CSV table of C-alpha atoms in Angstrom, one decimal:
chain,number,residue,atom,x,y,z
A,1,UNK,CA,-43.6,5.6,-18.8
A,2,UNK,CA,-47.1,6.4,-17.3
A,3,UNK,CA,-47.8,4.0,-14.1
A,4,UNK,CA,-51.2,3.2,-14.0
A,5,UNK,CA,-53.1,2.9,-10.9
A,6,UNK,CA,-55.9,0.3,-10.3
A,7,UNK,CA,-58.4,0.3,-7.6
A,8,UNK,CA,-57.7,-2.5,-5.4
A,9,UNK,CA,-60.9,-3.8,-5.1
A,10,UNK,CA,-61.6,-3.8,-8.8
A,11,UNK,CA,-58.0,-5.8,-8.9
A,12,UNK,CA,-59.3,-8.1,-6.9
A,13,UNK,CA,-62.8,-9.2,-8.6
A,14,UNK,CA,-60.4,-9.5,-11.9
A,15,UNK,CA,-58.2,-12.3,-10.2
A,16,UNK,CA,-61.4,-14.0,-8.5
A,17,UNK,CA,-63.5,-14.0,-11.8
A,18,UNK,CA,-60.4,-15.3,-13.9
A,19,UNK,CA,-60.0,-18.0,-11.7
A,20,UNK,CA,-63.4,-19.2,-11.7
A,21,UNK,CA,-63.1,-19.3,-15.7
A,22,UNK,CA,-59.9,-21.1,-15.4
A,23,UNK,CA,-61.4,-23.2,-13.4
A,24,UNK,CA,-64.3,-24.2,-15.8
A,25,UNK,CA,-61.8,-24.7,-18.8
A,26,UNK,CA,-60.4,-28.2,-17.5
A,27,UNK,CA,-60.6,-31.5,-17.6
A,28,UNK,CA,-61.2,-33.1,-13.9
A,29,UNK,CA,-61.5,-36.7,-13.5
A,30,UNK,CA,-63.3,-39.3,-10.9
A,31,UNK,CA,-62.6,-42.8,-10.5
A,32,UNK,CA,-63.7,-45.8,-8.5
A,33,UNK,CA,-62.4,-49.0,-8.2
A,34,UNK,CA,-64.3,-52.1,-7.6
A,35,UNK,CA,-63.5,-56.0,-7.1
A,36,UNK,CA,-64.5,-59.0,-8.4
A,37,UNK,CA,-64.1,-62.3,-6.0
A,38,UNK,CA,-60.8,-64.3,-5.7
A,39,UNK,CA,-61.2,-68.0,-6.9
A,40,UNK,CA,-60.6,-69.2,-4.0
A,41,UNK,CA,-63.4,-69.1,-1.5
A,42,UNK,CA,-61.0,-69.3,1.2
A,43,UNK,CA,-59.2,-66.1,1.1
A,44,UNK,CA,-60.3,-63.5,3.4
A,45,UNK,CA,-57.8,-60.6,2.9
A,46,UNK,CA,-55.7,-59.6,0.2
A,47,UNK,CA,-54.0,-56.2,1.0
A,48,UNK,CA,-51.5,-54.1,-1.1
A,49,UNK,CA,-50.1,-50.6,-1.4
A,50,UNK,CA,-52.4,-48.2,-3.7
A,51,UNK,CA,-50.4,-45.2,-5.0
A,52,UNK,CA,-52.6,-44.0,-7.8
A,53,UNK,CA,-53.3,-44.3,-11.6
A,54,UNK,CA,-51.3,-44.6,-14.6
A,55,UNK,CA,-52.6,-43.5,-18.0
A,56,UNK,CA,-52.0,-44.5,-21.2
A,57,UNK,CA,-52.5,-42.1,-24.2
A,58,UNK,CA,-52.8,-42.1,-28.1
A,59,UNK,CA,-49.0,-42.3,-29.2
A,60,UNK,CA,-47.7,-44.2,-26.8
A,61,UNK,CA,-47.5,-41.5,-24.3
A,62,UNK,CA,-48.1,-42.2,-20.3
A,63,UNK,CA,-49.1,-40.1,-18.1
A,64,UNK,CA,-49.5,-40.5,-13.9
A,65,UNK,CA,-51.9,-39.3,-10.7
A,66,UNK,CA,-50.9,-39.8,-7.3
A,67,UNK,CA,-52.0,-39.9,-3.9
A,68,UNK,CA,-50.3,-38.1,-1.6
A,69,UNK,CA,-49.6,-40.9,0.3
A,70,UNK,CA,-49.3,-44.7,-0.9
A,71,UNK,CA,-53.0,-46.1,0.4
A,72,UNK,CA,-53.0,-49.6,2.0
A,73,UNK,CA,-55.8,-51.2,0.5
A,74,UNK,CA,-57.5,-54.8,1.7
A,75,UNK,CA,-59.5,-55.2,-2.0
A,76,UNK,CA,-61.8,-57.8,-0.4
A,77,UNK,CA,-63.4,-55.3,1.8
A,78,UNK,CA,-64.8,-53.9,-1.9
A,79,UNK,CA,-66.5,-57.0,-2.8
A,80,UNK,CA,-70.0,-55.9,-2.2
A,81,UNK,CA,-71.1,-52.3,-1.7
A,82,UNK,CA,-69.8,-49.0,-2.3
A,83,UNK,CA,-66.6,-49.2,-4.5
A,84,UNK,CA,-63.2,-47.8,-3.6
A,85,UNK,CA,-63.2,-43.8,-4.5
A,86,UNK,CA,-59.6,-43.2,-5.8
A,87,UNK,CA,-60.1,-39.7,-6.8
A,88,UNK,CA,-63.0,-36.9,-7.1
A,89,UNK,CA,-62.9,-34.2,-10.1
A,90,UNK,CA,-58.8,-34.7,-10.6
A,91,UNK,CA,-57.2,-32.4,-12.7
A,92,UNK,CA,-56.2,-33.8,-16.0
A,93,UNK,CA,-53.3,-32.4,-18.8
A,94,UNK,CA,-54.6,-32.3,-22.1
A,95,UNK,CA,-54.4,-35.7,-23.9
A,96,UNK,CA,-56.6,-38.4,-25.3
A,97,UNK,CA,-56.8,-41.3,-22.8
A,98,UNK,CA,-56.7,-44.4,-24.3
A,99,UNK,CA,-56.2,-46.8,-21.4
A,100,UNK,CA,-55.6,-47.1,-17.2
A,101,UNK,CA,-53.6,-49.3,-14.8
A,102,UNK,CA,-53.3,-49.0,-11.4
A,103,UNK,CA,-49.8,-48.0,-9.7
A,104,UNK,CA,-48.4,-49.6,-6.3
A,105,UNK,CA,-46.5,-48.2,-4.0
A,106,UNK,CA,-42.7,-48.7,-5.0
A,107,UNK,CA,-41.1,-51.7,-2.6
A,108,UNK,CA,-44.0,-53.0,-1.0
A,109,UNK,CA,-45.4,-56.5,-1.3
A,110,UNK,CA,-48.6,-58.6,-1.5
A,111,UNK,CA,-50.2,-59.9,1.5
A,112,UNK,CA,-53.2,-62.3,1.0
A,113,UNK,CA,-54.4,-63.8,4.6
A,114,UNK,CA,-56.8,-66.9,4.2
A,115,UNK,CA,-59.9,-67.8,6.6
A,116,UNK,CA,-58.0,-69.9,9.0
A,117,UNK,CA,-55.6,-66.9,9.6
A,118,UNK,CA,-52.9,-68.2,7.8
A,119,UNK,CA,-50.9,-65.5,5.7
A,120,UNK,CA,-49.1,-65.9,2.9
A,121,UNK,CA,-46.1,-63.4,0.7
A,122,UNK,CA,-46.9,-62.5,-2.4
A,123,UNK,CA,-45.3,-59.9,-5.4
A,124,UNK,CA,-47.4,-57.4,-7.3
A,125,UNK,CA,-47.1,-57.8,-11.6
A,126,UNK,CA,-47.6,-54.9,-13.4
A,127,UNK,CA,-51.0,-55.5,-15.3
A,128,UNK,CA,-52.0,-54.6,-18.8
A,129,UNK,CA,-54.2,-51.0,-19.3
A,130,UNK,CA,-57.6,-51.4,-19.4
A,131,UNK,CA,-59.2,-49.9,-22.3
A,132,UNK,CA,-60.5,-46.6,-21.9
A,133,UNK,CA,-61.7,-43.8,-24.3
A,134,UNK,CA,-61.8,-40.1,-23.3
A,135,UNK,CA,-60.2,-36.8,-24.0
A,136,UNK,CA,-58.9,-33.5,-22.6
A,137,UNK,CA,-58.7,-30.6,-24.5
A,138,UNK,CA,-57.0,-27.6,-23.8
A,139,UNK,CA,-58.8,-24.5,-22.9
A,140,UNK,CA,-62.5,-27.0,-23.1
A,141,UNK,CA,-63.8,-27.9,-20.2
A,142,UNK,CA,-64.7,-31.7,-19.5
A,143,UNK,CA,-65.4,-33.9,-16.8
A,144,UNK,CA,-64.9,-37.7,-17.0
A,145,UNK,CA,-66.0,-40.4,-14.5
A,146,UNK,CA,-65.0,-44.3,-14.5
A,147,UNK,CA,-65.4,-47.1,-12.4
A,148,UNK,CA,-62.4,-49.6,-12.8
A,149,UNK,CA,-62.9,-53.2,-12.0
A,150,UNK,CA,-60.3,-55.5,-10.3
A,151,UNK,CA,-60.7,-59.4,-11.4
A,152,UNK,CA,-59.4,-60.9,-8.4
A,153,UNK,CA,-60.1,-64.4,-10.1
A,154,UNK,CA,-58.0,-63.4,-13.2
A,155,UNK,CA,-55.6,-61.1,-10.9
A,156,UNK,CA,-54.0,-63.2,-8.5
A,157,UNK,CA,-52.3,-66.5,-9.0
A,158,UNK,CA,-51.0,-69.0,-6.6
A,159,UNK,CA,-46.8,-70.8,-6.6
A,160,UNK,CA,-47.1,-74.4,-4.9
A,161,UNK,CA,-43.9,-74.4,-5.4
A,162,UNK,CA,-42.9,-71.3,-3.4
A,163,UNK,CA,-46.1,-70.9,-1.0
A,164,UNK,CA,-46.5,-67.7,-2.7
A,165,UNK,CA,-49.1,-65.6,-4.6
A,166,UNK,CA,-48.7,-62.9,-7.6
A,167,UNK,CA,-51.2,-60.4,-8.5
A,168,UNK,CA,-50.9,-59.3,-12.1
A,169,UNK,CA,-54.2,-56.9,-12.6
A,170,UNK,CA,-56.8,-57.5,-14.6
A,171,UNK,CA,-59.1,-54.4,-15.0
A,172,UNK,CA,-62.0,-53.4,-16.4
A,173,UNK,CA,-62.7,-49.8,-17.4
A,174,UNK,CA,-67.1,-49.1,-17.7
A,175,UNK,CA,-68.2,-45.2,-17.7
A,176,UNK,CA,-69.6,-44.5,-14.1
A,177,UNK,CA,-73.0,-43.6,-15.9
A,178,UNK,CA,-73.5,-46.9,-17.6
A,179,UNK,CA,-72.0,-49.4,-14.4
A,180,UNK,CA,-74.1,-51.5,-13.0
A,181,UNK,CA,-74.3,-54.8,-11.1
A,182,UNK,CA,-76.1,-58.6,-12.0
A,183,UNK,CA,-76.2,-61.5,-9.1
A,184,UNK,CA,-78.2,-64.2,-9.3
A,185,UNK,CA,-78.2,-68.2,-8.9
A,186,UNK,CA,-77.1,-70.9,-11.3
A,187,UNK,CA,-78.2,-74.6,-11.5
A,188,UNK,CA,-75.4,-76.5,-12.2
A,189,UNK,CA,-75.4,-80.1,-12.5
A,190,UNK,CA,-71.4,-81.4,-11.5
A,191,UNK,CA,-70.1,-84.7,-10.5
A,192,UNK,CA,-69.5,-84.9,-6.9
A,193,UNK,CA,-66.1,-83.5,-6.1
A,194,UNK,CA,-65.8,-81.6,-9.3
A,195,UNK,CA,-64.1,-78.4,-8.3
A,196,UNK,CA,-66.5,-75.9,-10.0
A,197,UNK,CA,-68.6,-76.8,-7.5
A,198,UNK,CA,-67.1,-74.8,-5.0
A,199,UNK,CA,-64.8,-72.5,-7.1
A,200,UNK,CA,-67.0,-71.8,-9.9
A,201,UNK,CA,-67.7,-68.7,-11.8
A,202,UNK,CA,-70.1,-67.3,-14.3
A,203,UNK,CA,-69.1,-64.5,-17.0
């Protein structure tokens, strides 16, 4: 057998430009999460352990990205402003996503602190997937860009009984290039003491 000899320079170009086409043939994918307000006006902290995203995809199938590290999160400093980034041009295996939930860090609990200081236990649910619709295709490059919405108000429920809260998730899933915000004022006409006076929302 005939070795045959390559010019170490030219050896190197090969490996650089085959990386760079590799590189262009995947799916990466960015997400952000943003929250909506609790119902209660009161609550000034509600903290958690972030450890990434779970997917769902067509079949049944699920599929994970992690941090490195679980992230402790307080999701009311994401109220107003720039959302949470999670992750920035992730690679992806090839699948069609079909929905998105997101994954806390294994043995840790809920913390919600109110505006007096007062802080109260709480457990984490595991919420339903928010709808999602994309899909990565092997050898095709694509690059795919959410921004995921935590309900607060619909999220995170409160035991008289026990003292102690639960957040079950409720997300919504909007392609970053069609998010967008409303605010605004409502006139509403309640009898005093009516409790959507101070705890009301508008959808």
């Amino acid at each position: 057998m005939t070795a045959r000899r390559t010019h170490p320079y030219a050896s190197t170009a090969g490996v650089a430009t085959l990386a760079i086409l590799l590189a262009g043939c995947e799916g990466t994918f960015t997400a952000d999460l943003a929250v909506g307000a609790p119902a209660d006006p009161d609550i000034a902290e509600v903290r958690a352990t972030l450890r990434g995203l779970e997917f769902e995809t067509a079949g049944d199938g699920r599929k994970k990205i992690d941090f490195r590290d679980g992230e402790p999160v307080d999701f009311m400093e994401y109220l107003d402003g720039s959302p949470l980034r999670l992750f920035t041009d992730e690679p992806l295996p090839e699948a069609d996503y079909t929905g998105v939930r997101l994954l806390f860090e294994a043995g840790t609990d809920l913390t919600v602190v109110d505006s007096l200081g007062g802080e109260f236990d709480g457990s984490i649910v595991q919420g339903e997937y928010a709808d999602v619709s994309f899909q990565v295709q092997q050898d095709e490059s694509s690059e795919d860009s959410i921004v995921l919405t935590l309900d607060l108000r619909r999220s995170l429920a409160f035991d008289d009984g026990t003292g102690e809260y639960t957040l079950k998730p409720v997300l919504v899933a909007v392609d970053s290039a069609k998010a967008a915000s409303v605010g605004g004022a409502v006139d509403l006409d309640c009898p005093s003491g009516n409790t959507a006076q101070r705890n009301g929302a508008v959808y």
